[in-house]
Tab-separated table of C-alpha atoms in Angstrom:
chain	number	residue	atom	x	y	z
A	1	MET	CA	81.340	81.571	118.086
A	2	LYS	CA	80.458	84.077	115.402
A	3	THR	CA	80.721	87.734	116.152
A	4	GLU	CA	77.650	89.938	115.808
A	5	TYR	CA	79.162	91.617	112.766
A	6	ALA	CA	79.886	88.288	111.063
A	7	SER	CA	76.308	87.230	111.717
A	8	THR	CA	75.065	90.493	110.217
A	9	LEU	CA	77.098	89.923	107.045
A	10	GLU	CA	75.812	86.363	106.839
A	11	PHE	CA	72.262	87.730	106.966
A	12	LEU	CA	73.014	90.261	104.245
A	13	TYR	CA	74.567	87.673	101.954
A	14	SER	CA	72.258	84.731	102.610
A	15	GLN	CA	68.880	86.356	103.188
A	16	ILE	CA	69.088	89.282	100.778
A	17	PRO	CA	69.683	88.602	97.067
A	18	ALA	CA	73.172	89.884	96.176
A	19	PHE	CA	74.118	90.481	92.517
A	20	HIS	CA	77.836	90.138	93.178
A	21	ARG	CA	77.181	86.602	94.441
A	22	ILE	CA	74.347	85.174	92.321
A	23	GLY	CA	74.278	87.517	89.323
A	24	SER	CA	71.194	88.613	87.402
A	25	GLN	CA	68.808	86.644	89.656
A	26	ALA	CA	69.420	89.332	92.286
A	27	TYR	CA	68.660	92.210	89.943
A	28	LYS	CA	65.391	93.849	90.965
A	29	PRO	CA	64.766	96.786	88.632
A	30	GLY	CA	62.471	99.550	89.780
A	31	LEU	CA	62.510	102.184	92.501
A	32	GLU	CA	59.390	101.313	94.517
A	33	ARG	CA	61.113	99.059	97.039
A	34	VAL	CA	64.055	101.371	97.649
A	35	LEU	CA	61.726	104.356	98.078
A	36	THR	CA	59.661	102.430	100.639
A	37	LEU	CA	62.826	101.350	102.418
A	38	SER	CA	64.232	104.884	102.427
A	39	ALA	CA	60.950	106.235	103.805
A	40	PHE	CA	61.273	103.886	106.781
A	41	PHE	CA	64.630	105.534	107.534
A	42	ASP	CA	63.146	109.036	107.162
A	43	ASN	CA	64.199	109.563	103.532
A	44	PRO	CA	67.904	110.317	104.029
A	45	HIS	CA	68.402	110.440	100.247
A	46	SER	CA	66.390	113.662	100.071
A	47	LYS	CA	68.583	115.416	102.659
A	48	LEU	CA	71.964	114.919	101.006
A	49	ARG	CA	73.943	116.905	98.476
A	50	THR	CA	75.296	114.344	96.046
A	51	ILE	CA	77.156	113.659	92.820
A	52	HIS	CA	75.800	110.703	90.835
A	53	VAL	CA	78.296	108.708	88.749
A	54	ALA	CA	77.299	106.147	86.096
A	55	GLY	CA	79.085	104.536	83.145
A	56	THR	CA	80.322	101.214	81.846
A	57	ASN	CA	83.997	101.708	82.677
A	58	GLY	CA	85.812	104.219	84.848
A	59	LYS	CA	82.922	105.144	87.103
A	60	GLY	CA	84.640	103.709	90.185
A	61	SER	CA	87.906	105.546	89.554
A	62	THR	CA	85.996	108.734	88.747
A	63	ALA	CA	83.889	108.476	91.895
A	64	HIS	CA	86.956	107.870	94.074
A	65	SER	CA	88.816	110.744	92.397
A	66	LEU	CA	85.938	113.168	92.948
A	67	ALA	CA	85.689	112.107	96.595
A	68	ALA	CA	89.440	112.621	97.092
A	69	VAL	CA	89.315	116.115	95.566
A	70	LEU	CA	86.315	117.137	97.672
A	71	SER	CA	87.927	115.813	100.851
A	72	ALA	CA	91.109	117.687	99.971
A	73	ALA	CA	89.013	120.846	99.611
A	74	GLY	CA	87.939	120.444	103.240
A	75	TYR	CA	84.465	118.997	102.722
A	76	LYS	CA	83.237	116.043	104.744
A	77	THR	CA	82.708	113.648	101.846
A	78	GLY	CA	80.764	110.422	101.648
A	79	LEU	CA	81.578	107.793	99.027
A	80	PHE	CA	79.328	104.897	98.029
A	81	THR	CA	80.761	102.399	95.528
A	82	SER	CA	80.434	98.748	94.559
A	83	PRO	CA	81.429	96.007	94.566
A	84	HIS	CA	83.870	95.688	97.426
A	85	ILE	CA	87.159	93.836	97.068
A	86	LEU	CA	87.994	92.466	100.524
A	87	ASP	CA	85.643	94.056	103.053
A	88	PHE	CA	81.933	94.881	102.714
A	89	ARG	CA	82.605	98.194	104.471
A	90	GLU	CA	84.687	99.422	101.521
A	91	ARG	CA	81.366	100.304	99.877
A	92	ILE	CA	80.526	103.078	102.344
A	93	ARG	CA	83.195	105.591	103.375
A	94	ILE	CA	83.487	109.096	104.764
A	95	ASP	CA	86.745	110.868	103.948
A	96	GLY	CA	88.245	107.487	103.143
A	97	LYS	CA	87.273	105.808	106.428
A	98	MET	CA	85.044	102.760	106.129
A	99	ILE	CA	81.691	102.632	107.893
A	100	PRO	CA	82.211	101.100	111.387
A	101	GLU	CA	81.036	97.545	111.968
A	102	GLU	CA	78.618	98.698	114.677
A	103	GLU	CA	76.910	101.001	112.170
A	104	VAL	CA	76.323	98.082	109.796
A	105	ILE	CA	74.939	96.003	112.675
A	106	SER	CA	72.673	98.811	113.876
A	107	PHE	CA	71.241	99.495	110.421
A	108	VAL	CA	70.428	95.845	109.769
A	109	GLU	CA	68.804	95.572	113.187
A	110	ARG	CA	66.582	98.559	112.381
A	111	PHE	CA	65.733	97.072	108.986
A	112	ARG	CA	64.679	93.781	110.574
A	113	MET	CA	62.253	95.684	112.796
A	114	MET	CA	60.278	96.916	109.781
A	115	GLU	CA	56.659	95.821	109.834
A	116	ASP	CA	56.216	96.107	106.080
A	117	SER	CA	57.524	93.276	103.956
A	118	VAL	CA	59.711	95.130	101.467
A	119	SER	CA	62.029	92.246	100.442
A	120	PRO	CA	64.796	94.489	99.092
A	121	SER	CA	67.784	93.328	97.121
A	122	PHE	CA	71.233	93.400	98.702
A	123	PHE	CA	72.088	96.535	96.730
A	124	GLU	CA	68.866	98.326	97.650
A	125	LEU	CA	69.532	97.678	101.314
A	126	THR	CA	73.158	98.787	101.172
A	127	THR	CA	72.218	101.890	99.164
A	128	VAL	CA	69.834	103.071	101.875
A	129	MET	CA	72.408	102.077	104.512
A	130	ALA	CA	74.858	104.467	102.851
A	131	PHE	CA	72.329	107.300	102.600
A	132	ASP	CA	71.291	106.843	106.225
A	133	TYR	CA	74.895	106.786	107.466
A	134	PHE	CA	75.940	109.824	105.416
A	135	CYS	CA	72.905	111.773	106.579
A	136	ARG	CA	73.380	110.986	110.272
A	137	MET	CA	77.108	111.761	110.078
A	138	GLY	CA	76.406	115.145	108.496
A	139	VAL	CA	78.459	114.867	105.323
A	140	ASP	CA	78.734	117.998	103.193
A	141	ILE	CA	78.446	116.000	99.983
A	142	ALA	CA	78.337	112.338	98.949
A	143	VAL	CA	79.637	110.792	95.730
A	144	ILE	CA	77.258	107.995	94.732
A	145	GLU	CA	78.302	105.389	92.171
A	146	VAL	CA	75.514	103.705	90.225
A	147	GLY	CA	75.405	99.964	90.765
A	148	LEU	CA	73.973	98.740	87.455
A	149	GLY	CA	72.574	100.740	84.566
A	150	GLY	CA	71.074	103.965	85.836
A	151	ARG	CA	67.381	104.510	85.174
A	152	LEU	CA	66.191	101.710	87.467
A	153	ASP	CA	69.219	101.531	89.745
A	154	SER	CA	68.326	101.930	93.418
A	155	SER	CA	70.715	104.884	93.731
A	156	ASN	CA	68.583	106.815	91.237
A	157	ILE	CA	66.236	108.171	93.898
A	158	ILE	CA	68.642	111.062	94.526
A	159	THR	CA	68.588	114.483	92.880
A	160	PRO	CA	72.292	115.334	92.625
A	161	GLU	CA	74.223	118.556	92.194
A	162	VAL	CA	75.633	117.088	88.989
A	163	SER	CA	75.220	113.801	87.126
A	164	VAL	CA	78.242	112.091	85.570
A	165	ILE	CA	78.328	109.373	82.897
A	166	THR	CA	81.851	108.234	82.086
A	167	ASN	CA	81.358	106.174	78.909
A	168	ILE	CA	79.318	103.399	77.323
A	169	SER	CA	80.344	99.953	76.094
A	170	LEU	CA	78.734	96.521	76.029
A	171	ASP	CA	78.284	94.999	79.493
A	172	HIS	CA	75.362	93.359	81.301
A	173	THR	CA	73.640	93.115	77.920
A	174	SER	CA	71.041	90.633	79.208
A	175	LEU	CA	69.794	93.310	81.604
A	176	LEU	CA	70.539	96.640	79.933
A	177	GLY	CA	70.266	96.029	76.181
A	178	ASP	CA	72.120	94.463	73.255
A	179	THR	CA	73.446	97.696	71.713
A	180	VAL	CA	75.461	100.606	73.076
A	181	GLU	CA	72.522	102.887	72.260
A	182	GLU	CA	70.164	100.798	74.396
A	183	ILE	CA	72.666	100.751	77.258
A	184	ALA	CA	73.172	104.519	76.903
A	185	SER	CA	69.425	105.009	77.198
A	186	GLU	CA	69.408	103.138	80.506
A	187	LYS	CA	72.379	105.080	81.871
A	188	ALA	CA	70.894	108.365	80.658
A	189	GLY	CA	68.113	107.659	83.149
A	190	ILE	CA	70.177	109.390	85.848
A	191	ILE	CA	69.858	112.730	84.013
A	192	LYS	CA	67.485	114.856	86.109
A	193	SER	CA	65.474	117.967	85.346
A	194	HIS	CA	67.702	121.081	85.244
A	195	VAL	CA	70.637	119.159	86.818
A	196	PRO	CA	73.923	119.567	84.884
A	197	VAL	CA	75.396	116.396	83.397
A	198	VAL	CA	79.002	115.649	82.441
A	199	ILE	CA	79.655	112.958	79.825
A	200	GLY	CA	83.171	111.527	79.786
A	201	GLU	CA	83.155	110.369	76.174
A	202	ALA	CA	80.418	109.559	73.669
A	203	TYR	CA	80.158	109.092	69.922
A	204	GLY	CA	77.485	108.657	67.275
A	205	GLY	CA	74.185	107.257	68.489
A	206	VAL	CA	75.336	107.218	72.114
A	207	LYS	CA	76.054	110.951	72.028
A	208	GLU	CA	72.704	111.614	70.365
A	209	CYS	CA	70.963	109.607	73.084
A	210	PHE	CA	72.508	111.770	75.810
A	211	LEU	CA	71.740	114.983	73.935
A	212	ARG	CA	68.079	114.005	73.503
A	213	LYS	CA	67.643	113.131	77.172
A	214	ALA	CA	69.432	116.269	78.365
A	215	THR	CA	67.252	118.427	76.093
A	216	LEU	CA	64.102	116.678	77.327
A	217	MET	CA	65.117	117.313	80.951
A	218	SER	CA	66.419	120.859	80.330
A	219	ALA	CA	69.716	119.643	81.790
A	220	PRO	CA	72.903	121.523	80.799
A	221	ILE	CA	75.271	118.987	79.237
A	222	VAL	CA	79.061	118.984	78.899
A	223	PHE	CA	81.114	116.452	76.922
A	224	ALA	CA	84.457	116.322	78.723
A	225	ASP	CA	86.320	114.853	75.752
A	226	LYS	CA	85.339	117.894	73.643
A	227	GLU	CA	86.295	120.558	76.214
A	228	ASN	CA	90.061	120.033	75.728
A	229	GLU	CA	90.792	121.098	79.306
A	230	ILE	CA	93.893	118.878	79.404
A	231	ILE	CA	96.709	120.368	77.325
A	232	ARG	CA	99.169	117.545	77.900
A	233	ALA	CA	99.258	114.272	79.845
A	234	GLU	CA	102.474	112.254	80.116
A	235	GLN	CA	102.903	108.903	81.808
A	236	LYS	CA	105.908	108.971	84.132
A	237	GLY	CA	107.171	106.777	86.941
A	238	ASP	CA	105.245	108.487	89.715
A	239	GLY	CA	101.963	108.853	87.822
A	240	ILE	CA	100.552	110.953	84.999
A	241	HIS	CA	101.838	114.518	84.696
A	242	TYR	CA	99.036	116.840	83.610
A	243	SER	CA	99.143	120.329	82.191
A	244	THR	CA	95.708	121.971	82.039
A	245	HIS	CA	94.118	125.244	80.985
A	246	SER	CA	92.221	126.010	84.214
A	247	CYS	CA	93.843	123.891	86.917
A	248	GLY	CA	97.543	124.339	86.292
A	249	GLU	CA	99.936	121.406	86.461
A	250	PHE	CA	99.665	118.392	88.754
A	251	ILE	CA	100.512	114.704	89.000
A	252	GLY	CA	97.677	112.163	88.948
A	253	SER	CA	98.452	109.056	90.973
A	254	LEU	CA	96.163	106.757	88.950
A	255	THR	CA	97.926	105.445	85.855
A	256	GLY	CA	96.775	103.958	82.567
A	257	ASP	CA	95.552	105.715	79.426
A	258	PHE	CA	91.916	105.463	80.512
A	259	GLN	CA	92.644	107.555	83.627
A	260	ILE	CA	93.351	110.579	81.429
A	261	LYS	CA	89.729	110.495	80.268
A	262	ASN	CA	88.532	110.000	83.850
A	263	THR	CA	90.580	113.000	84.957
A	264	ALA	CA	89.073	115.176	82.227
A	265	THR	CA	85.635	114.126	83.478
A	266	VAL	CA	86.560	114.982	87.070
A	267	LEU	CA	87.842	118.427	86.093
A	268	GLU	CA	84.647	119.313	84.220
A	269	THR	CA	82.560	118.108	87.171
A	270	VAL	CA	84.559	120.288	89.572
A	271	LYS	CA	84.022	123.287	87.276
A	272	ILE	CA	80.254	122.805	87.500
A	273	LEU	CA	80.362	122.511	91.291
A	274	ASN	CA	82.345	125.740	91.493
A	275	GLN	CA	80.019	127.543	89.103
A	276	ALA	CA	76.946	126.545	91.127
A	277	GLY	CA	78.404	128.303	94.156
A	278	HIS	CA	77.682	125.763	96.881
A	279	PHE	CA	81.246	124.424	96.827
A	280	ARG	CA	84.639	125.969	96.277
A	281	VAL	CA	87.275	123.555	95.023
A	282	GLY	CA	90.608	125.172	94.245
A	283	ASN	CA	93.582	123.970	92.240
A	284	GLN	CA	95.429	122.954	95.409
A	285	ALA	CA	92.621	120.543	96.294
A	286	ILE	CA	92.675	119.129	92.764
A	287	GLU	CA	96.431	118.589	92.983
A	288	MET	CA	96.188	116.989	96.437
A	289	GLY	CA	93.153	114.834	95.681
A	290	LEU	CA	94.167	113.508	92.267
A	291	GLY	CA	97.716	112.998	93.506
A	292	HIS	CA	96.654	110.790	96.412
A	293	VAL	CA	93.440	109.010	95.381
A	294	THR	CA	94.280	105.575	96.737
A	295	GLU	CA	95.579	106.873	100.076
A	296	MET	CA	92.603	109.193	100.576
A	297	THR	CA	89.786	106.851	99.497
A	298	GLY	CA	91.091	103.285	99.710
A	299	LEU	CA	90.701	102.615	95.992
A	300	MET	CA	92.077	99.205	94.989
A	301	GLY	CA	92.477	97.196	91.811
A	302	ARG	CA	92.903	99.921	89.177
A	303	TRP	CA	96.187	99.081	87.426
A	304	MET	CA	97.429	98.470	90.956
A	305	LYS	CA	101.149	97.742	91.336
A	306	ILE	CA	101.862	95.036	93.900
A	307	ALA	CA	105.590	94.446	93.313
A	308	ASP	CA	108.490	95.774	91.233
A	309	SER	CA	110.558	92.616	90.777
A	310	PRO	CA	108.959	91.136	88.839
A	311	LEU	CA	106.542	93.951	88.024
A	312	THR	CA	103.194	92.677	89.304
A	313	ILE	CA	99.950	94.437	88.396
A	314	CYS	CA	96.301	93.644	89.117
A	315	ASP	CA	93.240	95.279	87.589
A	316	THR	CA	89.503	94.747	88.018
A	317	GLY	CA	88.658	95.428	84.357
A	318	HIS	CA	86.013	92.844	83.462
A	319	ASN	CA	84.380	93.753	80.144
A	320	PRO	CA	85.511	94.397	76.546
A	321	GLY	CA	85.632	98.160	77.067
A	322	GLY	CA	88.006	97.801	80.005
A	323	TRP	CA	90.147	95.165	78.319
A	324	LYS	CA	90.641	97.349	75.263
A	325	TYR	CA	92.833	99.557	77.459
A	326	ILE	CA	94.355	96.756	79.539
A	327	SER	CA	95.451	94.849	76.413
A	328	ARG	CA	97.166	97.958	75.079
A	329	LEU	CA	98.997	98.564	78.359
A	330	LEU	CA	100.145	94.941	78.485
A	331	SER	CA	101.293	95.118	74.864
A	332	ASP	CA	103.398	98.187	75.653
A	333	PHE	CA	105.523	96.139	78.093
A	334	ASP	CA	108.465	94.709	76.146
A	335	GLY	CA	109.193	91.508	78.067
A	336	THR	CA	107.229	88.352	78.802
A	337	LYS	CA	103.742	88.846	80.240
A	338	ARG	CA	102.475	86.121	82.579
A	339	ILE	CA	98.715	86.659	82.683
A	340	VAL	CA	96.638	85.149	85.479
A	341	ILE	CA	93.062	85.463	84.335
A	342	GLY	CA	89.587	84.344	85.355
A	343	PHE	CA	85.980	85.427	84.866
A	344	VAL	CA	82.454	85.056	86.162
A	345	ASN	CA	80.028	83.147	83.974
A	346	ASP	CA	77.916	86.051	82.669
A	347	LYS	CA	80.653	87.974	80.855
A	348	ASP	CA	81.318	88.181	77.127
A	349	VAL	CA	84.497	86.151	77.476
A	350	ASP	CA	84.964	85.564	73.740
A	351	SER	CA	85.063	89.299	73.036
A	352	ILE	CA	87.564	89.870	75.841
A	353	LEU	CA	89.825	86.993	74.786
A	354	SER	CA	89.865	88.261	71.211
A	355	LEU	CA	91.475	91.436	72.561
A	356	LEU	CA	94.226	89.406	74.228
A	357	THR	CA	95.449	87.962	70.937
A	358	ILE	CA	97.276	91.242	70.219
A	359	ILE	CA	99.513	90.900	73.301
A	360	PRO	CA	102.985	89.650	72.299
A	361	ALA	CA	105.039	87.245	74.444
A	362	ALA	CA	102.082	86.352	76.683
A	363	GLU	CA	101.757	83.213	78.802
A	364	PHE	CA	98.297	82.446	80.222
A	365	TYR	CA	97.348	80.953	83.581
A	366	PHE	CA	93.605	80.278	83.553
A	367	THR	CA	91.843	80.162	86.889
A	368	SER	CA	88.478	80.434	88.612
A	369	PRO	CA	87.567	82.968	91.329
A	370	SER	CA	85.931	81.885	94.577
A	371	THR	CA	82.344	82.898	93.838
A	372	PRO	CA	79.267	80.859	92.865
A	373	ARG	CA	79.182	82.879	89.626
A	374	ALA	CA	82.665	81.721	88.577
A	375	LEU	CA	83.441	80.379	85.136
A	376	SER	CA	85.462	77.201	85.696
A	377	ALA	CA	89.155	77.261	84.835
A	378	GLY	CA	88.619	74.309	82.479
A	379	ASP	CA	85.831	76.037	80.572
A	380	LEU	CA	87.898	79.208	80.302
A	381	GLN	CA	90.871	77.212	79.030
A	382	SER	CA	88.672	75.652	76.336
A	383	ILE	CA	87.187	79.003	75.253
A	384	ALA	CA	90.659	80.525	75.151
A	385	ALA	CA	92.013	77.662	73.049
A	386	GLY	CA	89.223	78.345	70.567
A	387	ASN	CA	90.549	81.894	70.343
A	388	GLY	CA	94.114	80.729	69.762
A	389	LEU	CA	95.274	81.344	73.345
A	390	PRO	CA	96.812	78.219	74.893
A	391	GLY	CA	97.620	78.091	78.581
A	392	ARG	CA	97.474	76.059	81.787
A	393	LYS	CA	94.562	75.886	84.197
A	394	PHE	CA	94.574	76.174	87.996
A	395	SER	CA	91.751	75.672	90.457
A	396	THR	CA	92.459	78.811	92.511
A	397	VAL	CA	93.837	82.279	91.858
A	398	ALA	CA	96.545	81.698	94.467
A	399	GLU	CA	97.770	78.544	92.701
A	400	ALA	CA	97.771	80.290	89.325
A	401	TYR	CA	99.751	83.223	90.719
A	402	LYS	CA	102.275	81.008	92.514
A	403	ASN	CA	102.928	79.079	89.313
A	404	ALA	CA	103.280	82.281	87.293
A	405	LEU	CA	105.775	83.595	89.841
A	406	ALA	CA	107.716	80.320	89.818
A	407	ASP	CA	107.948	80.439	86.015
A	408	VAL	CA	109.597	83.870	85.975
A	409	ILE	CA	113.107	83.604	84.561
A	410	ASP	CA	114.226	87.241	84.469
A	411	LYS	CA	112.545	89.441	87.081
A	412	SER	CA	113.749	92.599	85.362
A	413	ASP	CA	112.281	91.664	81.986
A	414	GLU	CA	108.971	90.001	82.870
A	415	MET	CA	105.690	91.014	84.423
A	416	ILE	CA	102.764	89.240	86.079
A	417	PHE	CA	99.239	90.508	85.533
A	418	ILE	CA	96.227	89.328	87.529
A	419	GLY	CA	92.693	90.221	86.454
A	420	GLY	CA	89.540	89.507	84.497
A	421	SER	CA	87.122	89.996	87.373
A	422	ASN	CA	86.728	91.858	90.645
A	423	PHE	CA	86.613	88.424	92.271
A	424	VAL	CA	89.959	87.360	90.781
A	425	VAL	CA	91.587	90.517	92.142
A	426	ALA	CA	89.867	89.976	95.506
A	427	ASP	CA	91.224	86.414	95.733
A	428	PHE	CA	94.690	87.582	94.726
A	429	LEU	CA	94.795	90.422	97.261
A	430	ASP	CA	93.371	88.168	99.953
A	431	TYR	CA	96.240	85.759	99.292
A	432	THR	CA	99.037	88.348	99.020
A	433	LEU	CA	97.861	90.682	101.785
A	434	ASN	CA	96.184	88.278	104.187
A	435	GLY	CA	97.885	84.979	103.388
A	436	ARG	CA	94.618	83.209	102.568
A	437	ARG	CA	94.431	80.630	99.834
């Protein structure tokens, strides 16, 4: 017999369109529905202090890092992110603790009592669920990650303390635009009147787009990559060792070149919070938060080490911008790379695979994640062959990983990488952590 919570999740997934399950068919642009839904719950979005985080890559890591720093500073901190990896409740946390099952049940029960027929998307419903929970629990501040785009994203009903846009690259082009400038215009939609905005990195037309929107909205704008706050950043065994102008020295627990840019963005955001006077975040909180992001917020799947022998890494990078960094990190490893990879069917797979051709000594294990949106392992194998990347195909992520592990000859000189999609990482972690196939 199904539990009440399981039944609630089944309702959310089967009755409410969910992008992470069916893709663009679930995308409902516009803010009318979410505003109506929020009004039914007494407009919790208007009662919260928030930070709004958008961007093509790095927005999840940046949101988690900001939440960890704020929690370390003693503030009761909400965190809303998407998608989840293993548990729906990962999306909504306070000081790292997931929303209780009974809170999810209660919210859905209240939603089903609505007389008006709103017909929200899955993301609209979960966005208001997060706002309602944070408001009732009395958080001091909530870090809100944009789901898709920015201008028409259901999270964009908030007026934050500061807006953050990490970077722009091509992703979700069928929904957001075919050029980086068009995508930047959509993400710039989170810039609010007189609200400071921090841009992680931007060049050319993308930078001009942000400058125009910030000027139009009289919003102070900071480009983190031009502030040069970080004097030095060195990758070492226990993380990245930072030396900074304003925040001293500390070790960041999140590794990978791209995390240096995320950290610069976090530091500039903290400066703005401090300058505004509502929050006081000291260097000790920065050191504690950035040094313990995963433990404090439950972040998973960002260059996440699973084992040392052989070195086993998984990462949720799923677009060309993310794979630009992943390919470089894989290339830096000297030995054989056994790459378990799979995608959903709406990604620019050709562009991603072209980035993999630079990786020396790579063996590929093509697979298909357990989602209706999955690209089949056979189709991926064919596309990869067209890009000069031969490899074997496997029907599940677990089978691909087991074969990669069995093929390892020298555990000290080889690594296994699992990625290509959030769903591939979810299947892998479900197998390794929970024993499910």
